[in-house]
Amino acid sequence: MRLILNVLWLVLSGFWLFLGYLAAGIVLCVLIVTIPWGIASFRIGLYSLWPFGREIVAKPRAGVASFLGNVVWVILAGWWLALGHIFTGLLLCVTIIGIPLGIANFKLVPVSLMPLGKEVREIRRGGPFDATLERR
């Protein structure tokens, strides 16, 4: 199911959102001072290219520096990317098939506004051997 959702996502909105993050990352990396924000843009852009099966979690050690960096991010690129997610989510919600993808777009709005202090992780699928390995 994840594969089907990811392919639909890639075709309907993921590729265009990735291009937005890529453009923001390139501009931010050209300006030498904003390279950390460019790297964050690439990281979240790759997540927005293939999001199903992965999740964004807050880093436990993120503090005031991440907050201040996120304030700068919102001013430089975050609000444009958030508007892209909102606009794409609204367009996808027009069709019945696009509603789950539109909701996924709306879930990406907070991370597009505040990407610093977050990391992308694979979602572990519960298999028959996961419980056995965790007991050791």
PDB file of N, CA and C in Angstrom, residues 11-77:
ATOM      1  N   VAL A  11       3.639  11.335  -8.558  1.00  0.00           N
ATOM      2  CA  VAL A  11       3.068  11.831  -9.805  1.00  0.00           C
ATOM      3  C   VAL A  11       2.227  13.088  -9.578  1.00  0.00           C
ATOM      4  N   LEU A  12       1.414  13.097  -8.533  1.00  0.00           N
ATOM      5  CA  LEU A  12       0.454  14.190  -8.352  1.00  0.00           C
ATOM      6  C   LEU A  12       1.023  15.419  -7.648  1.00  0.00           C
ATOM      7  N   SER A  13       1.965  15.224  -6.725  1.00  0.00           N
ATOM      8  CA  SER A  13       2.460  16.423  -6.030  1.00  0.00           C
ATOM      9  C   SER A  13       3.907  16.332  -5.571  1.00  0.00           C
ATOM     10  N   GLY A  14       4.414  15.145  -5.324  1.00  0.00           N
ATOM     11  CA  GLY A  14       5.734  15.003  -4.723  1.00  0.00           C
ATOM     12  C   GLY A  14       6.868  15.575  -5.541  1.00  0.00           C
ATOM     13  N   PHE A  15       6.838  15.358  -6.844  1.00  0.00           N
ATOM     14  CA  PHE A  15       7.927  15.835  -7.687  1.00  0.00           C
ATOM     15  C   PHE A  15       7.991  17.355  -7.697  1.00  0.00           C
ATOM     16  N   TRP A  16       6.829  18.006  -7.793  1.00  0.00           N
ATOM     17  CA  TRP A  16       6.798  19.474  -7.846  1.00  0.00           C
ATOM     18  C   TRP A  16       7.198  20.083  -6.510  1.00  0.00           C
ATOM     19  N   LEU A  17       6.775  19.454  -5.419  1.00  0.00           N
ATOM     20  CA  LEU A  17       7.192  19.951  -4.109  1.00  0.00           C
ATOM     21  C   LEU A  17       8.690  19.754  -3.910  1.00  0.00           C
ATOM     22  N   PHE A  18       9.203  18.618  -4.377  1.00  0.00           N
ATOM     23  CA  PHE A  18      10.642  18.376  -4.298  1.00  0.00           C
ATOM     24  C   PHE A  18      11.421  19.440  -5.053  1.00  0.00           C
ATOM     25  N   LEU A  19      10.927  19.825  -6.227  1.00  0.00           N
ATOM     26  CA  LEU A  19      11.601  20.876  -6.995  1.00  0.00           C
ATOM     27  C   LEU A  19      11.610  22.204  -6.233  1.00  0.00           C
ATOM     28  N   GLY A  20      10.535  22.500  -5.510  1.00  0.00           N
ATOM     29  CA  GLY A  20      10.499  23.709  -4.688  1.00  0.00           C
ATOM     30  C   GLY A  20      11.534  23.675  -3.583  1.00  0.00           C
ATOM     31  N   TYR A  21      11.627  22.529  -2.891  1.00  0.00           N
ATOM     32  CA  TYR A  21      12.642  22.391  -1.844  1.00  0.00           C
ATOM     33  C   TYR A  21      14.050  22.432  -2.437  1.00  0.00           C
ATOM     34  N   LEU A  22      14.224  21.824  -3.607  1.00  0.00           N
ATOM     35  CA  LEU A  22      15.522  21.828  -4.268  1.00  0.00           C
ATOM     36  C   LEU A  22      15.935  23.248  -4.639  1.00  0.00           C
ATOM     37  N   ALA A  23      15.014  24.020  -5.187  1.00  0.00           N
ATOM     38  CA  ALA A  23      15.324  25.415  -5.546  1.00  0.00           C
ATOM     39  C   ALA A  23      15.672  26.228  -4.308  1.00  0.00           C
ATOM     40  N   ALA A  24      14.894  26.062  -3.239  1.00  0.00           N
ATOM     41  CA  ALA A  24      15.188  26.788  -1.993  1.00  0.00           C
ATOM     42  C   ALA A  24      16.549  26.374  -1.442  1.00  0.00           C
ATOM     43  N   GLY A  25      16.863  25.079  -1.489  1.00  0.00           N
ATOM     44  CA  GLY A  25      18.146  24.602  -0.982  1.00  0.00           C
ATOM     45  C   GLY A  25      19.320  25.131  -1.779  1.00  0.00           C
ATOM     46  N   ILE A  26      19.170  25.190  -3.094  1.00  0.00           N
ATOM     47  CA  ILE A  26      20.262  25.710  -3.928  1.00  0.00           C
ATOM     48  C   ILE A  26      20.497  27.189  -3.639  1.00  0.00           C
ATOM     49  N   VAL A  27      19.419  27.957  -3.567  1.00  0.00           N
ATOM     50  CA  VAL A  27      19.562  29.391  -3.271  1.00  0.00           C
ATOM     51  C   VAL A  27      20.201  29.590  -1.904  1.00  0.00           C
ATOM     52  N   LEU A  28      19.775  28.793  -0.922  1.00  0.00           N
ATOM     53  CA  LEU A  28      20.325  28.952   0.423  1.00  0.00           C
ATOM     54  C   LEU A  28      21.771  28.471   0.513  1.00  0.00           C
ATOM     55  N   CYS A  29      22.179  27.529  -0.314  1.00  0.00           N
ATOM     56  CA  CYS A  29      23.569  27.080  -0.306  1.00  0.00           C
ATOM     57  C   CYS A  29      24.486  28.033  -1.065  1.00  0.00           C
ATOM     58  N   VAL A  30      23.931  28.756  -2.042  1.00  0.00           N
ATOM     59  CA  VAL A  30      24.739  29.743  -2.758  1.00  0.00           C
ATOM     60  C   VAL A  30      25.120  30.877  -1.812  1.00  0.00           C
ATOM     61  N   LEU A  31      24.197  31.288  -0.980  1.00  0.00           N
ATOM     62  CA  LEU A  31      24.500  32.266   0.067  1.00  0.00           C
ATOM     63  C   LEU A  31      25.215  31.508   1.177  1.00  0.00           C
ATOM     64  N   ILE A  32      26.466  31.673   1.317  1.00  0.00           N
ATOM     65  CA  ILE A  32      27.313  30.828   2.160  1.00  0.00           C
ATOM     66  C   ILE A  32      26.816  30.755   3.606  1.00  0.00           C
ATOM     67  N   VAL A  33      26.322  31.823   4.130  1.00  0.00           N
ATOM     68  CA  VAL A  33      25.917  31.869   5.536  1.00  0.00           C
ATOM     69  C   VAL A  33      24.724  30.957   5.817  1.00  0.00           C
ATOM     70  N   THR A  34      23.895  30.711   4.815  1.00  0.00           N
ATOM     71  CA  THR A  34      22.656  29.963   5.020  1.00  0.00           C
ATOM     72  C   THR A  34      22.758  28.498   4.593  1.00  0.00           C
ATOM     73  N   ILE A  35      23.960  27.952   4.549  1.00  0.00           N
ATOM     74  CA  ILE A  35      24.141  26.554   4.157  1.00  0.00           C
ATOM     75  C   ILE A  35      23.389  25.583   5.083  1.00  0.00           C
ATOM     76  N   PRO A  36      23.372  25.762   6.407  1.00  0.00           N
ATOM     77  CA  PRO A  36      22.601  24.818   7.242  1.00  0.00           C
ATOM     78  C   PRO A  36      21.121  24.757   6.848  1.00  0.00           C
ATOM     79  N   TRP A  37      20.542  25.875   6.456  1.00  0.00           N
ATOM     80  CA  TRP A  37      19.148  25.890   6.024  1.00  0.00           C
ATOM     81  C   TRP A  37      19.003  25.201   4.666  1.00  0.00           C
ATOM     82  N   GLY A  38      20.004  25.323   3.815  1.00  0.00           N
ATOM     83  CA  GLY A  38      19.980  24.630   2.529  1.00  0.00           C
ATOM     84  C   GLY A  38      20.015  23.119   2.707  1.00  0.00           C
ATOM     85  N   ILE A  39      20.830  22.654   3.631  1.00  0.00           N
ATOM     86  CA  ILE A  39      20.907  21.219   3.916  1.00  0.00           C
ATOM     87  C   ILE A  39      19.566  20.726   4.469  1.00  0.00           C
ATOM     88  N   ALA A  40      18.954  21.501   5.348  1.00  0.00           N
ATOM     89  CA  ALA A  40      17.632  21.134   5.878  1.00  0.00           C
ATOM     90  C   ALA A  40      16.596  21.095   4.764  1.00  0.00           C
ATOM     91  N   SER A  41      16.705  22.003   3.820  1.00  0.00           N
ATOM     92  CA  SER A  41      15.779  22.022   2.692  1.00  0.00           C
ATOM     93  C   SER A  41      15.935  20.763   1.846  1.00  0.00           C
ATOM     94  N   PHE A  42      17.162  20.330   1.599  1.00  0.00           N
ATOM     95  CA  PHE A  42      17.376  19.103   0.837  1.00  0.00           C
ATOM     96  C   PHE A  42      16.822  17.889   1.580  1.00  0.00           C
ATOM     97  N   ARG A  43      17.031  17.843   2.899  1.00  0.00           N
ATOM     98  CA  ARG A  43      16.570  16.709   3.698  1.00  0.00           C
ATOM     99  C   ARG A  43      15.043  16.595   3.673  1.00  0.00           C
ATOM    100  N   ILE A  44      14.361  17.714   3.893  1.00  0.00           N
ATOM    101  CA  ILE A  44      12.901  17.697   3.894  1.00  0.00           C
ATOM    102  C   ILE A  44      12.383  17.518   2.466  1.00  0.00           C
ATOM    103  N   GLY A  45      13.109  18.011   1.474  1.00  0.00           N
ATOM    104  CA  GLY A  45      12.713  17.812   0.087  1.00  0.00           C
ATOM    105  C   GLY A  45      12.736  16.346  -0.304  1.00  0.00           C
ATOM    106  N   LEU A  46      13.759  15.623   0.131  1.00  0.00           N
ATOM    107  CA  LEU A  46      13.810  14.186  -0.144  1.00  0.00           C
ATOM    108  C   LEU A  46      12.669  13.456   0.561  1.00  0.00           C
ATOM    109  N   TYR A  47      12.322  13.923   1.752  1.00  0.00           N
ATOM    110  CA  TYR A  47      11.179  13.330   2.458  1.00  0.00           C
ATOM    111  C   TYR A  47       9.884  13.607   1.704  1.00  0.00           C
ATOM    112  N   SER A  48       9.743  14.820   1.181  1.00  0.00           N
ATOM    113  CA  SER A  48       8.512  15.161   0.466  1.00  0.00           C
ATOM    114  C   SER A  48       8.425  14.477  -0.893  1.00  0.00           C
ATOM    115  N   LEU A  49       9.524  13.923  -1.370  1.00  0.00           N
ATOM    116  CA  LEU A  49       9.508  13.189  -2.627  1.00  0.00           C
ATOM    117  C   LEU A  49       8.897  11.795  -2.456  1.00  0.00           C
ATOM    118  N   TRP A  50       9.117  11.158  -1.296  1.00  0.00           N
ATOM    119  CA  TRP A  50       8.675   9.777  -1.049  1.00  0.00           C
ATOM    120  C   TRP A  50       8.322   9.650   0.436  1.00  0.00           C
ATOM    121  N   PRO A  51       7.182  10.216   0.892  1.00  0.00           N
ATOM    122  CA  PRO A  51       6.930  10.327   2.329  1.00  0.00           C
ATOM    123  C   PRO A  51       6.328   9.115   3.026  1.00  0.00           C
ATOM    124  N   PHE A  52       5.564   8.302   2.316  1.00  0.00           N
ATOM    125  CA  PHE A  52       4.860   7.214   2.989  1.00  0.00           C
ATOM    126  C   PHE A  52       5.838   6.114   3.373  1.00  0.00           C
ATOM    127  N   GLY A  53       5.764   5.666   4.622  1.00  0.00           N
ATOM    128  CA  GLY A  53       6.707   4.689   5.150  1.00  0.00           C
ATOM    129  C   GLY A  53       7.822   5.339   5.955  1.00  0.00           C
ATOM    130  N   ARG A  54       7.804   6.661   6.010  1.00  0.00           N
ATOM    131  CA  ARG A  54       8.777   7.404   6.815  1.00  0.00           C
ATOM    132  C   ARG A  54       8.021   8.417   7.658  1.00  0.00           C
ATOM    133  N   GLU A  55       8.670   8.886   8.693  1.00  0.00           N
ATOM    134  CA  GLU A  55       8.039   9.872   9.564  1.00  0.00           C
ATOM    135  C   GLU A  55       9.060  10.912   9.996  1.00  0.00           C
ATOM    136  N   ILE A  56       8.557  12.054  10.419  1.00  0.00           N
ATOM    137  CA  ILE A  56       9.412  13.124  10.926  1.00  0.00           C
ATOM    138  C   ILE A  56       9.247  13.155  12.443  1.00  0.00           C
ATOM    139  N   VAL A  57      10.353  13.112  13.149  1.00  0.00           N
ATOM    140  CA  VAL A  57      10.316  13.174  14.612  1.00  0.00           C
ATOM    141  C   VAL A  57      11.236  14.294  15.078  1.00  0.00           C
ATOM    142  N   ALA A  58      10.887  14.858  16.198  1.00  0.00           N
ATOM    143  CA  ALA A  58      11.709  15.922  16.773  1.00  0.00           C
ATOM    144  C   ALA A  58      12.954  15.315  17.414  1.00  0.00           C
ATOM    145  N   LYS A  59      14.081  15.967  17.202  1.00  0.00           N
ATOM    146  CA  LYS A  59      15.314  15.538  17.855  1.00  0.00           C
ATOM    147  C   LYS A  59      15.216  15.935  19.324  1.00  0.00           C
ATOM    148  N   PRO A  60      15.549  15.034  20.218  1.00  0.00           N
ATOM    149  CA  PRO A  60      15.413  15.361  21.640  1.00  0.00           C
ATOM    150  C   PRO A  60      16.378  16.446  22.106  1.00  0.00           C
ATOM    151  N   ARG A  61      17.463  16.640  21.410  1.00  0.00           N
ATOM    152  CA  ARG A  61      18.456  17.629  21.844  1.00  0.00           C
ATOM    153  C   ARG A  61      18.302  18.972  21.151  1.00  0.00           C
ATOM    154  N   ALA A  62      17.265  19.125  20.342  1.00  0.00           N
ATOM    155  CA  ALA A  62      17.037  20.408  19.663  1.00  0.00           C
ATOM    156  C   ALA A  62      16.608  21.437  20.704  1.00  0.00           C
ATOM    157  N   GLY A  63      17.202  22.603  20.626  1.00  0.00           N
ATOM    158  CA  GLY A  63      16.910  23.612  21.632  1.00  0.00           C
ATOM    159  C   GLY A  63      16.678  24.982  21.036  1.00  0.00           C
ATOM    160  N   VAL A  64      17.223  25.977  21.713  1.00  0.00           N
ATOM    161  CA  VAL A  64      17.013  27.367  21.333  1.00  0.00           C
ATOM    162  C   VAL A  64      17.624  27.674  19.970  1.00  0.00           C
ATOM    163  N   ALA A  65      18.771  27.088  19.667  1.00  0.00           N
ATOM    164  CA  ALA A  65      19.411  27.351  18.374  1.00  0.00           C
ATOM    165  C   ALA A  65      18.523  26.868  17.221  1.00  0.00           C
ATOM    166  N   SER A  66      17.882  25.718  17.385  1.00  0.00           N
ATOM    167  CA  SER A  66      16.968  25.230  16.354  1.00  0.00           C
ATOM    168  C   SER A  66      15.774  26.157  16.212  1.00  0.00           C
ATOM    169  N   PHE A  67      15.273  26.642  17.336  1.00  0.00           N
ATOM    170  CA  PHE A  67      14.136  27.566  17.279  1.00  0.00           C
ATOM    171  C   PHE A  67      14.513  28.848  16.537  1.00  0.00           C
ATOM    172  N   LEU A  68      15.656  29.424  16.883  1.00  0.00           N
ATOM    173  CA  LEU A  68      16.089  30.655  16.215  1.00  0.00           C
ATOM    174  C   LEU A  68      16.379  30.402  14.730  1.00  0.00           C
ATOM    175  N   GLY A  69      16.962  29.248  14.422  1.00  0.00           N
ATOM    176  CA  GLY A  69      17.186  28.896  13.028  1.00  0.00           C
ATOM    177  C   GLY A  69      15.878  28.738  12.264  1.00  0.00           C
ATOM    178  N   ASN A  70      14.861  28.195  12.925  1.00  0.00           N
ATOM    179  CA  ASN A  70      13.552  28.051  12.290  1.00  0.00           C
ATOM    180  C   ASN A  70      12.890  29.399  12.033  1.00  0.00           C
ATOM    181  N   VAL A  71      13.145  30.379  12.911  1.00  0.00           N
ATOM    182  CA  VAL A  71      12.612  31.727  12.685  1.00  0.00           C
ATOM    183  C   VAL A  71      13.219  32.309  11.408  1.00  0.00           C
ATOM    184  N   VAL A  72      14.524  32.138  11.246  1.00  0.00           N
ATOM    185  CA  VAL A  72      15.189  32.612  10.022  1.00  0.00           C
ATOM    186  C   VAL A  72      14.663  31.843   8.814  1.00  0.00           C
ATOM    187  N   TRP A  73      14.459  30.535   8.972  1.00  0.00           N
ATOM    188  CA  TRP A  73      13.941  29.707   7.880  1.00  0.00           C
ATOM    189  C   TRP A  73      12.574  30.181   7.408  1.00  0.00           C
ATOM    190  N   VAL A  74      11.685  30.492   8.352  1.00  0.00           N
ATOM    191  CA  VAL A  74      10.337  30.949   7.979  1.00  0.00           C
ATOM    192  C   VAL A  74      10.427  32.216   7.146  1.00  0.00           C
ATOM    193  N   ILE A  75      11.334  33.099   7.513  1.00  0.00           N
ATOM    194  CA  ILE A  75      11.484  34.354   6.780  1.00  0.00           C
ATOM    195  C   ILE A  75      12.065  34.107   5.386  1.00  0.00           C
ATOM    196  N   LEU A  76      13.066  33.232   5.276  1.00  0.00           N
ATOM    197  CA  LEU A  76      13.748  33.020   4.004  1.00  0.00           C
ATOM    198  C   LEU A  76      12.963  32.155   3.025  1.00  0.00           C
ATOM    199  N   ALA A  77      12.471  31.003   3.472  1.00  0.00           N
ATOM    200  CA  ALA A  77      11.872  30.068   2.513  1.00  0.00           C
ATOM    201  C   ALA A  77      10.669  29.310   3.041  1.00  0.00           C
TER     202      ALA A  77
END
